[in-house]
Amino acid sequence: MLKPICKVLIVDDEVLVRQGIKYVLDWEQEGFQIVGEAANGREALDSLPTLQPHIILTDIVMPVMDGEEFTRLVKRDYPATQVIVLSSFSEFHYVRSTFQHGVADYILKPKLEAGALLQVLKMTRERIPELSEAGGQTEAAAQPLDSLLGRMLSGYRLPPEGEAEVKRQLPYEGFALLGWELAQQAAAITTISGELRKRVPGLVPCVLPGTEPPGTTYMLLNLPEAHWPQLLEAVNHLADTLAGQETEIRLTLSRRFSSLSELAAVQQESNARLQQCRFFRPDQILLVQGEQSVQETPLPKFNLTQFTDQLKRQQLAEAFGDLHQHVAALSRRDDGDVYQFKSFLGNIIFNITNQFSHLPELEDGKYGLFRAVDEAVTAEQAMQILDDYLARIMELTSSAAAAPGGNTNMTRLLQYIEEHYTEPLTLTELARHFHFNPSYLSSLFTTYNHEGFKEHLNTVRTGKAAELLRAGEAPIAEISSMVGYGDHSYFCKVFKKYYGLSPSGYRRQYYGQE
């Protein structure tokens, strides 16, 4: 013979208080079960149709809806539910008003300890006819199915009579778990269970108690194995229907399993899938486990050594382009892990900031970037934070290059051109010599000199040609090759563009002025 479990809901806006209450007692051993928790009265009120607690432990001062209003609404709509108020000494005038609404008792938070809490809980339980000693003890068969499943999720093994009752109410060999996130849970439960029953013959749905995180609901589906195709069709139809009504809903259907001993593990898998769906696929309404696309090959590991070397060589365009492609590929993985994705971005930002430690603007803002990435709710949002950061680096490094003497590499480049202008220089060859990215080198020239590489090389070459023409010794046909032009006619065209005269005209004018 088993005594019915007394279901308890905890309502407090402080996470540490809720955690403390959850672990101060061995709830199951004392005949109680925590079926859920909420951070304010509104959140708790929305969960009551699903959780149906016997006792509510509630704080008084909370955001959104405080304990006083919450208690009034509970006693109005759920008069059989018992409410125990948690308060501090300074809040006693609030507590006094809640007694007018019929609260069972109150406990001062500074005095909250196992013995006092258990005593108040047991006294309150005696006020509930179906749970009191006087109400008699009931068979396991009288226990609600959600209570039995809740005990299994908590790791407790049911006695034989409890297992028999679960088998009686869930008679089929096939199980699956449907999970969803939605603010208004009560209406969703009615809609979802009704739609699935209508389309899947023999389906037995049961909402699991006390699911985490808040706002997430899991419905255990029991059905004959042969009806799995109908279930898949029904869930897809359900997703299409709800998508037109609730744009924020996310659904996940677990893999099939045949034993309730797997229930806790499957729920954890479904939790992870919902989290991934919310982060990587914010526009995808439904994820069916096992139907995600198969990755043909593992994504290559990001080459951090090469990336760091590119940063040292100022090959920013190439380095940041490779990084963006890798992050974009990570965001498209069906097997993506949110924590690993954010950790990768954080490590990259840390490494880049170290490479540009001479820029105080980056060092001062890096912790804000870490926080922003950690708080990003989608992969796209996190990628935008990274892209904005990379664009800022490009802007700062370009400004530094434009400043007089602000880029020692530029000085080396100009000196090299001055010494090797007679050779067939190209931007690609110059970039290869200095281990720069050609596109970065081109933009650096434009920023620093207000002219591109080709224009600067022509300026040097035509200037040297003008010196030779004024010297009057070398034939004009030879001067073009002496300054690096292989095509004499092209040399004449370029020279005239820069000096307004042909080489021969320039020489005649010079000697005519002497």
Coordinates of C-alpha atoms in Angstrom, one line a residue:
M1 CA 0.0 0.0 0.0
L2 CA 1.4 3.4 -1.0
K3 CA 0.5 6.8 0.2
P4 CA -0.2 9.3 -2.6
I5 CA 2.6 11.7 -3.4
C6 CA 2.1 15.4 -2.4
K7 CA 3.1 17.6 -5.4
V8 CA 4.8 20.9 -4.6
L9 CA 5.5 24.0 -6.8
I10 CA 8.3 26.5 -5.8
V11 CA 7.8 30.1 -6.8
D12 CA 10.7 32.6 -6.1
D13 CA 12.5 35.1 -8.3
E14 CA 15.9 34.1 -6.7
V15 CA 17.5 31.0 -8.3
L16 CA 19.6 30.3 -5.2
V17 CA 16.5 30.3 -3.0
R18 CA 14.8 27.8 -5.3
Q19 CA 17.9 25.6 -5.4
G20 CA 18.2 25.8 -1.6
I21 CA 14.6 24.7 -1.1
K22 CA 15.0 21.8 -3.6
Y23 CA 18.0 20.3 -1.8
V24 CA 17.1 21.0 1.9
L25 CA 14.9 17.9 2.1
D26 CA 14.8 14.4 0.8
W27 CA 11.4 15.2 -0.7
E28 CA 10.6 11.7 -2.1
Q29 CA 11.4 10.0 1.2
E30 CA 9.1 12.3 3.0
G31 CA 6.2 11.7 0.6
F32 CA 6.6 15.0 -1.4
Q33 CA 7.6 15.7 -5.0
I34 CA 8.7 19.0 -6.5
V35 CA 6.8 19.1 -9.8
G36 CA 8.1 22.5 -11.0
E37 CA 9.5 25.9 -10.2
A38 CA 8.8 29.5 -11.4
A39 CA 10.4 32.9 -11.1
N40 CA 7.3 34.9 -10.6
G41 CA 3.5 34.7 -10.1
R42 CA 2.6 35.0 -13.7
E43 CA 4.9 32.2 -14.8
A44 CA 3.6 30.0 -12.0
L45 CA 0.0 30.7 -12.8
D46 CA 0.5 29.7 -16.4
S47 CA 1.9 26.3 -15.2
L48 CA -0.9 25.3 -12.8
P49 CA -3.1 23.6 -15.4
T50 CA -0.2 21.4 -16.4
L51 CA 1.5 20.8 -13.0
Q52 CA -1.6 20.7 -10.7
P53 CA 0.4 21.0 -7.5
H54 CA -1.2 20.3 -4.1
I55 CA 1.0 22.8 -2.3
I56 CA 2.7 26.0 -3.5
L57 CA 5.7 27.6 -1.7
T58 CA 5.7 31.2 -2.9
D59 CA 7.8 34.3 -2.2
I60 CA 6.0 37.7 -1.7
V61 CA 8.1 40.3 -3.5
M62 CA 8.6 39.2 -7.1
P63 CA 8.7 41.0 -10.5
V64 CA 5.8 40.7 -13.1
M65 CA 3.3 39.4 -10.5
D66 CA 4.0 39.4 -6.8
G67 CA 3.0 36.8 -4.3
E68 CA 0.0 38.7 -2.9
E69 CA -1.7 38.9 -6.3
F70 CA -0.7 35.4 -7.2
T71 CA -2.1 34.0 -4.0
R72 CA -5.4 35.7 -4.6
L73 CA -5.7 34.3 -8.1
V74 CA -4.8 30.8 -7.0
K75 CA -7.4 30.7 -4.2
R76 CA -10.0 32.1 -6.6
D77 CA -9.4 29.6 -9.4
Y78 CA -7.9 26.6 -7.5
P79 CA -9.4 26.7 -4.0
A80 CA -8.2 23.2 -3.1
T81 CA -4.5 24.2 -3.7
Q82 CA -2.7 25.1 -0.5
V83 CA -0.4 28.1 -0.4
I84 CA 2.6 28.6 2.0
V85 CA 4.2 32.0 1.9
L86 CA 7.9 32.7 2.2
S87 CA 8.8 36.1 3.6
S88 CA 11.3 38.2 5.5
F89 CA 10.5 40.2 8.7
S90 CA 10.2 43.4 6.7
E91 CA 7.4 41.9 4.5
F92 CA 5.1 40.8 7.3
H93 CA 2.4 43.4 6.4
Y94 CA 2.2 41.7 2.9
V95 CA 1.9 38.3 4.6
R96 CA -0.9 39.6 6.7
S97 CA -2.9 40.5 3.6
T98 CA -2.4 37.1 2.0
F99 CA -4.0 35.4 5.0
Q100 CA -7.2 37.2 3.9
H101 CA -7.1 35.1 0.7
G102 CA -6.7 31.8 2.6
V103 CA -3.0 30.9 2.7
A104 CA -2.2 27.9 4.8
D105 CA 0.9 29.1 6.6
Y106 CA 4.0 31.2 6.2
I107 CA 7.7 30.7 6.9
L108 CA 10.3 33.4 7.5
K109 CA 13.2 33.0 5.1
P110 CA 15.9 33.6 7.8
K111 CA 14.4 30.7 9.7
L112 CA 14.1 28.4 6.6
E113 CA 15.7 25.1 7.6
A114 CA 14.8 21.5 7.0
G115 CA 12.9 20.7 10.3
A116 CA 10.7 23.8 10.2
L117 CA 9.9 23.5 6.5
L118 CA 9.0 19.8 6.8
Q119 CA 6.8 20.4 9.8
V120 CA 4.8 23.1 8.0
L121 CA 4.6 20.9 4.9
K122 CA 3.2 18.0 6.8
M123 CA 0.7 20.1 8.6
T124 CA -0.5 21.6 5.3
R125 CA -0.7 18.2 3.7
E126 CA -3.2 17.1 6.4
R127 CA -5.5 19.9 5.2
I128 CA -5.8 18.1 1.8
P129 CA -8.4 15.3 2.1
E130 CA -7.0 13.0 -0.5
L131 CA -3.6 13.1 1.1
S132 CA -4.3 13.3 4.9
E133 CA -3.9 10.3 7.2
A134 CA -7.7 10.5 7.9
G135 CA -8.3 10.2 4.2
G136 CA -7.0 6.7 4.1
Q137 CA -4.2 5.2 2.1
T138 CA -4.7 4.5 -1.6
E139 CA -3.4 1.8 -3.9
A140 CA -0.7 2.7 -6.4
A141 CA -3.4 2.3 -9.0
A142 CA -5.0 5.5 -7.7
Q143 CA -1.9 7.5 -8.2
P144 CA -1.9 9.8 -11.3
L145 CA 0.2 8.6 -14.2
D146 CA 2.2 11.9 -14.2
S147 CA 3.2 11.3 -10.6
L148 CA 4.5 7.9 -11.3
L149 CA 6.4 9.1 -14.3
G150 CA 7.8 12.0 -12.3
R151 CA 9.2 9.5 -9.8
M152 CA 10.9 7.6 -12.6
L153 CA 12.4 10.8 -14.0
S154 CA 13.8 11.6 -10.5
G155 CA 15.6 8.2 -10.5
Y156 CA 13.3 6.3 -8.2
R157 CA 12.4 2.7 -9.0
L158 CA 8.7 2.0 -8.7
P159 CA 7.4 -0.8 -6.6
P160 CA 5.8 -3.7 -8.6
E161 CA 2.3 -2.3 -8.1
G162 CA 3.5 1.1 -9.5
E163 CA 5.1 -0.5 -12.5
A164 CA 1.9 -2.5 -13.1
E165 CA -0.1 0.7 -13.0
V166 CA 2.2 2.4 -15.6
K167 CA 1.9 -0.6 -17.8
R168 CA -1.9 -0.5 -17.5
Q169 CA -2.1 3.1 -18.5
L170 CA 0.6 2.9 -21.2
P171 CA -0.1 -0.5 -22.8
Y172 CA 1.8 -0.2 -26.1
E173 CA 5.3 -1.2 -27.0
G174 CA 6.4 2.1 -28.6
F175 CA 7.3 5.4 -27.0
A176 CA 8.4 8.9 -28.1
L177 CA 8.8 12.3 -26.5
L178 CA 7.4 15.4 -28.0
G179 CA 8.9 18.6 -26.6
W180 CA 8.0 22.2 -27.2
E181 CA 8.7 25.8 -26.0
L182 CA 5.8 28.1 -25.7
A183 CA 4.6 30.8 -23.2
Q184 CA 0.9 29.8 -23.0
Q185 CA 1.3 26.1 -22.2
A186 CA -2.2 25.2 -21.1
A187 CA -3.9 26.0 -24.4
A188 CA -1.0 24.3 -26.3
I189 CA -1.4 21.1 -24.4
T190 CA -5.1 20.8 -25.2
T191 CA -4.5 21.6 -28.9
I192 CA -1.5 19.3 -29.3
S193 CA -3.0 16.3 -27.5
G194 CA -6.3 16.7 -29.4
E195 CA -4.6 16.9 -32.8
L196 CA -2.4 13.9 -32.2
R197 CA -5.2 11.7 -30.9
K198 CA -7.3 12.6 -33.9
R199 CA -4.6 11.5 -36.4
V200 CA -2.9 8.6 -34.6
P201 CA -5.1 5.6 -33.6
G202 CA -4.7 4.4 -30.1
L203 CA -2.2 7.2 -29.1
V204 CA -1.9 7.7 -25.3
P205 CA -0.4 11.2 -24.5
C206 CA 0.8 12.2 -21.0
V207 CA 2.4 15.5 -20.0
L208 CA 5.6 15.0 -17.9
P209 CA 5.7 17.0 -14.6
G210 CA 8.4 19.4 -13.5
T211 CA 10.3 19.8 -16.8
E212 CA 13.3 22.1 -17.2
P213 CA 13.9 24.8 -18.3
P214 CA 10.8 26.8 -17.5
G215 CA 8.5 27.3 -20.5
T216 CA 9.4 23.8 -21.9
T217 CA 6.9 21.0 -21.9
Y218 CA 7.4 17.4 -22.7
M219 CA 4.6 15.0 -23.7
L220 CA 5.2 11.3 -23.5
L221 CA 3.5 9.5 -26.4
N222 CA 2.6 5.8 -26.2
L223 CA 1.6 4.1 -29.4
P224 CA 1.8 0.8 -31.3
E225 CA 5.0 0.5 -33.3
A226 CA 3.0 0.1 -36.5
H227 CA 1.5 3.6 -36.1
W228 CA 4.9 5.4 -36.1
P229 CA 4.4 6.7 -39.7
Q230 CA 1.0 8.2 -38.7
L231 CA 2.7 9.9 -35.8
L232 CA 5.4 11.5 -38.0
E233 CA 2.7 12.7 -40.4
A234 CA 0.6 14.1 -37.5
V235 CA 3.6 15.9 -35.9
N236 CA 4.5 17.6 -39.2
H237 CA 0.9 18.6 -39.7
L238 CA 0.9 20.0 -36.2
A239 CA 4.0 22.0 -36.8
D240 CA 2.4 23.6 -39.9
T241 CA -0.7 24.4 -38.0
L242 CA 1.0 25.9 -35.0
A243 CA 3.4 27.9 -37.2
G244 CA 0.5 30.0 -38.4
Q245 CA -0.7 30.7 -34.9
E246 CA 2.5 30.8 -32.7
T247 CA 5.6 32.1 -34.5
E248 CA 7.7 31.4 -31.4
I249 CA 7.0 27.7 -31.0
R250 CA 9.7 25.1 -31.4
L251 CA 8.9 21.4 -31.6
T252 CA 11.2 18.4 -31.3
L253 CA 10.2 14.7 -31.7
S254 CA 12.6 12.2 -30.1
R255 CA 13.8 8.9 -31.4
R256 CA 11.6 5.9 -30.8
F257 CA 12.3 3.9 -27.6
S258 CA 10.7 0.7 -26.2
S259 CA 11.4 0.9 -22.5
L260 CA 10.6 3.7 -20.0
S261 CA 14.0 3.0 -18.4
E262 CA 15.3 5.3 -21.3
L263 CA 12.9 8.1 -20.5
A264 CA 15.3 10.4 -18.5
A265 CA 18.0 9.9 -21.2
V266 CA 15.7 10.7 -24.0
Q267 CA 14.4 13.8 -22.3
Q268 CA 18.0 15.1 -21.9
E269 CA 18.6 14.4 -25.6
S270 CA 15.4 16.3 -26.5
N271 CA 16.5 19.2 -24.3
A272 CA 19.8 19.4 -26.2
R273 CA 17.9 19.4 -29.5
L274 CA 15.6 22.2 -28.5
Q275 CA 18.5 24.3 -27.4
Q276 CA 20.3 23.6 -30.7
C277 CA 17.2 24.4 -32.7
R278 CA 16.7 27.7 -30.9
F279 CA 20.3 28.7 -31.5
F280 CA 21.3 27.3 -34.9
R281 CA 17.9 27.1 -36.6
P282 CA 15.7 29.9 -35.1
D283 CA 13.3 29.7 -38.1
Q284 CA 12.9 25.9 -38.1
I285 CA 9.7 24.9 -36.3
L286 CA 10.2 21.1 -36.1
L287 CA 13.2 18.9 -35.5
V288 CA 12.7 15.1 -35.7
Q289 CA 15.6 13.2 -34.1
G290 CA 17.3 11.0 -36.7
E291 CA 16.0 13.0 -39.6
Q292 CA 18.7 15.7 -39.5
S293 CA 21.0 15.7 -42.5
V294 CA 24.0 13.4 -42.4
Q295 CA 27.4 15.1 -42.4
E296 CA 29.4 13.6 -45.2
T297 CA 32.8 14.5 -43.7
P298 CA 33.8 16.0 -40.4
L299 CA 34.5 19.7 -40.6
P300 CA 38.3 20.3 -40.7
K301 CA 39.7 21.8 -37.5
F302 CA 40.4 25.5 -37.8
N303 CA 44.1 26.1 -38.4
L304 CA 44.9 28.5 -35.5
T305 CA 48.6 28.5 -36.2
Q306 CA 48.2 29.6 -39.8
F307 CA 45.6 32.2 -38.7
T308 CA 47.9 33.7 -36.1
D309 CA 50.8 33.8 -38.7
Q310 CA 48.5 35.6 -41.2
L311 CA 47.7 38.2 -38.5
K312 CA 51.4 38.8 -37.8
R313 CA 52.0 39.3 -41.5
Q314 CA 49.1 41.7 -41.7
Q315 CA 47.2 39.4 -44.1
L316 CA 43.9 40.5 -42.6
A317 CA 41.6 40.1 -45.6
E318 CA 42.7 36.5 -46.1
A319 CA 42.7 35.6 -42.4
F320 CA 39.3 37.1 -41.7
G321 CA 37.8 35.6 -44.8
D322 CA 39.0 32.1 -43.9
L323 CA 37.6 32.6 -40.3
H324 CA 34.2 33.8 -41.5
Q325 CA 33.9 30.7 -43.8
H326 CA 34.8 28.4 -40.9
V327 CA 32.3 30.0 -38.5
A328 CA 29.6 29.9 -41.1
A329 CA 30.2 26.2 -41.7
L330 CA 30.0 25.6 -37.9
S331 CA 26.7 27.4 -37.8
R332 CA 25.2 25.1 -40.4
R333 CA 26.0 21.8 -38.7
D334 CA 23.0 19.8 -37.5
D335 CA 25.2 18.3 -34.8
G336 CA 26.4 21.7 -33.6
D337 CA 27.0 22.3 -29.9
V338 CA 26.0 25.8 -28.6
Y339 CA 28.6 25.9 -25.8
Q340 CA 31.5 24.8 -28.2
F341 CA 30.4 27.3 -30.8
K342 CA 30.5 30.2 -28.4
S343 CA 33.7 29.0 -26.8
F344 CA 35.4 28.9 -30.3
L345 CA 34.3 32.5 -30.9
G346 CA 35.6 33.6 -27.5
N347 CA 39.0 31.9 -28.1
I348 CA 39.3 33.6 -31.5
I349 CA 38.5 37.0 -30.1
F350 CA 41.1 36.5 -27.3
N351 CA 43.8 35.5 -29.8
I352 CA 43.1 38.3 -32.1
T353 CA 43.1 40.9 -29.3
N354 CA 46.5 39.6 -28.1
Q355 CA 47.9 40.0 -31.6
F356 CA 46.7 43.6 -31.7
S357 CA 47.6 44.5 -28.1
H358 CA 49.0 47.8 -29.3
L359 CA 45.5 49.0 -30.0
P360 CA 43.9 50.0 -26.7
E361 CA 40.4 50.2 -28.1
L362 CA 40.4 46.4 -28.6
E363 CA 41.9 45.5 -25.3
D364 CA 39.4 47.7 -23.4
G365 CA 36.4 46.2 -25.2
K366 CA 37.3 42.5 -25.2
Y367 CA 35.4 41.6 -22.0
G368 CA 32.3 43.2 -23.4
L369 CA 32.6 41.1 -26.5
F370 CA 33.0 37.9 -24.5
R371 CA 29.8 38.8 -22.6
A372 CA 27.9 39.7 -25.9
V373 CA 28.9 36.3 -27.5
D374 CA 27.8 34.4 -24.4
E375 CA 24.4 36.2 -24.3
A376 CA 23.8 35.7 -28.1
V377 CA 20.5 33.8 -28.6
T378 CA 21.2 32.7 -32.1
A379 CA 24.3 31.7 -34.1
E380 CA 23.6 34.5 -36.6
Q381 CA 23.6 37.0 -33.8
A382 CA 27.0 35.7 -32.5
M383 CA 28.5 35.7 -36.0
Q384 CA 27.4 39.4 -36.5
I385 CA 29.2 40.3 -33.2
L386 CA 32.4 38.7 -34.6
D387 CA 32.0 40.3 -38.0
D388 CA 31.6 43.7 -36.5
Y389 CA 34.7 43.1 -34.4
L390 CA 36.7 42.1 -37.4
A391 CA 35.5 45.2 -39.3
R392 CA 36.6 47.4 -36.4
I393 CA 40.1 45.9 -36.5
M394 CA 40.4 46.6 -40.3
E395 CA 39.3 50.2 -39.6
L396 CA 41.8 50.7 -36.8
T397 CA 44.7 49.1 -38.7
S398 CA 43.9 51.2 -41.8
S399 CA 43.9 54.4 -39.6
A400 CA 47.3 53.4 -38.1
A401 CA 48.7 52.8 -41.6
A402 CA 47.5 56.2 -42.8
A403 CA 49.3 58.0 -40.0
P404 CA 52.7 59.5 -40.8
G405 CA 55.3 56.9 -39.9
G406 CA 52.5 54.7 -38.7
N407 CA 53.4 51.6 -40.7
T408 CA 57.0 50.4 -40.8
N409 CA 56.1 47.7 -43.4
M410 CA 55.0 50.5 -45.8
T411 CA 58.4 52.1 -45.4
R412 CA 60.1 48.8 -46.3
L413 CA 57.9 48.4 -49.3
L414 CA 58.6 51.8 -50.7
Q415 CA 62.3 51.3 -50.2
Y416 CA 62.2 48.0 -52.0
I417 CA 60.4 49.5 -55.0
E418 CA 62.9 52.3 -55.1
E419 CA 65.7 49.7 -55.3
H420 CA 64.1 47.3 -57.7
Y421 CA 62.0 49.4 -60.0
T422 CA 64.0 48.3 -63.0
E423 CA 62.8 44.7 -62.5
P424 CA 59.4 43.4 -63.8
L425 CA 57.6 44.1 -60.5
T426 CA 54.0 43.0 -59.9
L427 CA 51.8 43.3 -56.9
T428 CA 51.6 39.5 -56.6
E429 CA 55.4 39.2 -56.6
L430 CA 55.9 42.0 -54.1
A431 CA 53.3 40.4 -51.8
R432 CA 55.0 37.1 -52.1
H433 CA 58.4 38.6 -51.2
F434 CA 57.0 40.2 -48.1
H435 CA 54.6 37.4 -47.2
F436 CA 51.6 39.7 -47.5
N437 CA 48.1 39.1 -48.9
P438 CA 47.9 40.8 -52.4
S439 CA 44.5 42.3 -51.6
Y440 CA 45.6 43.7 -48.3
L441 CA 48.8 45.1 -49.9
S442 CA 46.7 46.8 -52.5
S443 CA 44.4 48.5 -50.0
L444 CA 47.5 49.4 -47.8
F445 CA 49.1 51.3 -50.8
T446 CA 45.9 53.2 -51.5
T447 CA 45.4 54.2 -47.9
Y448 CA 49.0 55.1 -47.2
N449 CA 50.0 56.8 -50.5
H450 CA 46.6 57.9 -51.8
E451 CA 47.5 55.9 -55.0
G452 CA 47.6 52.2 -55.8
F453 CA 50.7 50.0 -56.3
K454 CA 50.7 50.3 -60.1
E455 CA 50.3 54.1 -60.0
H456 CA 53.1 54.4 -57.5
L457 CA 55.4 52.1 -59.5
N458 CA 54.7 54.2 -62.7
T459 CA 55.5 57.4 -60.7
V460 CA 58.9 56.0 -59.7
R461 CA 59.7 54.7 -63.1
T462 CA 58.7 57.8 -65.1
G463 CA 60.5 60.0 -62.6
K464 CA 63.7 58.0 -63.2
A465 CA 63.1 58.1 -66.9
A466 CA 62.8 62.0 -66.7
E467 CA 66.2 62.1 -65.0
L468 CA 67.8 60.0 -67.8
L469 CA 66.1 62.2 -70.5
R470 CA 67.5 65.3 -68.9
A471 CA 71.0 63.8 -68.7
G472 CA 70.8 63.5 -72.5
E473 CA 73.2 60.5 -72.8
A474 CA 71.0 57.4 -73.4
P475 CA 68.8 57.0 -76.5
I476 CA 65.1 57.2 -75.7
A477 CA 64.6 53.7 -77.1
E478 CA 66.9 52.3 -74.4
I479 CA 65.6 54.4 -71.5
S480 CA 62.3 52.5 -71.4
S481 CA 64.0 49.2 -70.7
M482 CA 66.4 50.9 -68.3
V483 CA 63.5 51.9 -66.0
G484 CA 61.6 48.6 -66.2
Y485 CA 59.3 48.9 -69.2
G486 CA 59.6 46.0 -71.7
D487 CA 57.3 47.7 -74.3
H488 CA 58.6 51.0 -75.6
S489 CA 55.3 52.2 -77.0
Y490 CA 53.6 51.6 -73.6
F491 CA 56.5 53.5 -71.9
C492 CA 55.8 56.5 -74.1
K493 CA 52.1 56.4 -73.4
V494 CA 52.6 56.2 -69.6
F495 CA 55.3 59.0 -69.7
K496 CA 53.0 61.3 -71.6
K497 CA 50.2 60.6 -69.1
Y498 CA 52.4 61.7 -66.2
Y499 CA 54.3 64.6 -67.8
G500 CA 52.0 65.8 -70.5
L501 CA 54.7 65.3 -73.2
S502 CA 56.2 62.4 -75.0
P503 CA 59.7 61.4 -74.0
S504 CA 61.3 63.1 -77.0
G505 CA 59.1 66.2 -76.5
Y506 CA 60.2 66.4 -72.9
R507 CA 63.9 66.2 -73.8
R508 CA 63.5 68.9 -76.5
Q509 CA 61.7 71.1 -74.1
Y510 CA 64.3 70.6 -71.4
Y511 CA 67.2 71.5 -73.7
G512 CA 65.3 74.3 -75.3
Q513 CA 65.0 75.9 -71.8
E514 CA 68.7 75.8 -71.1

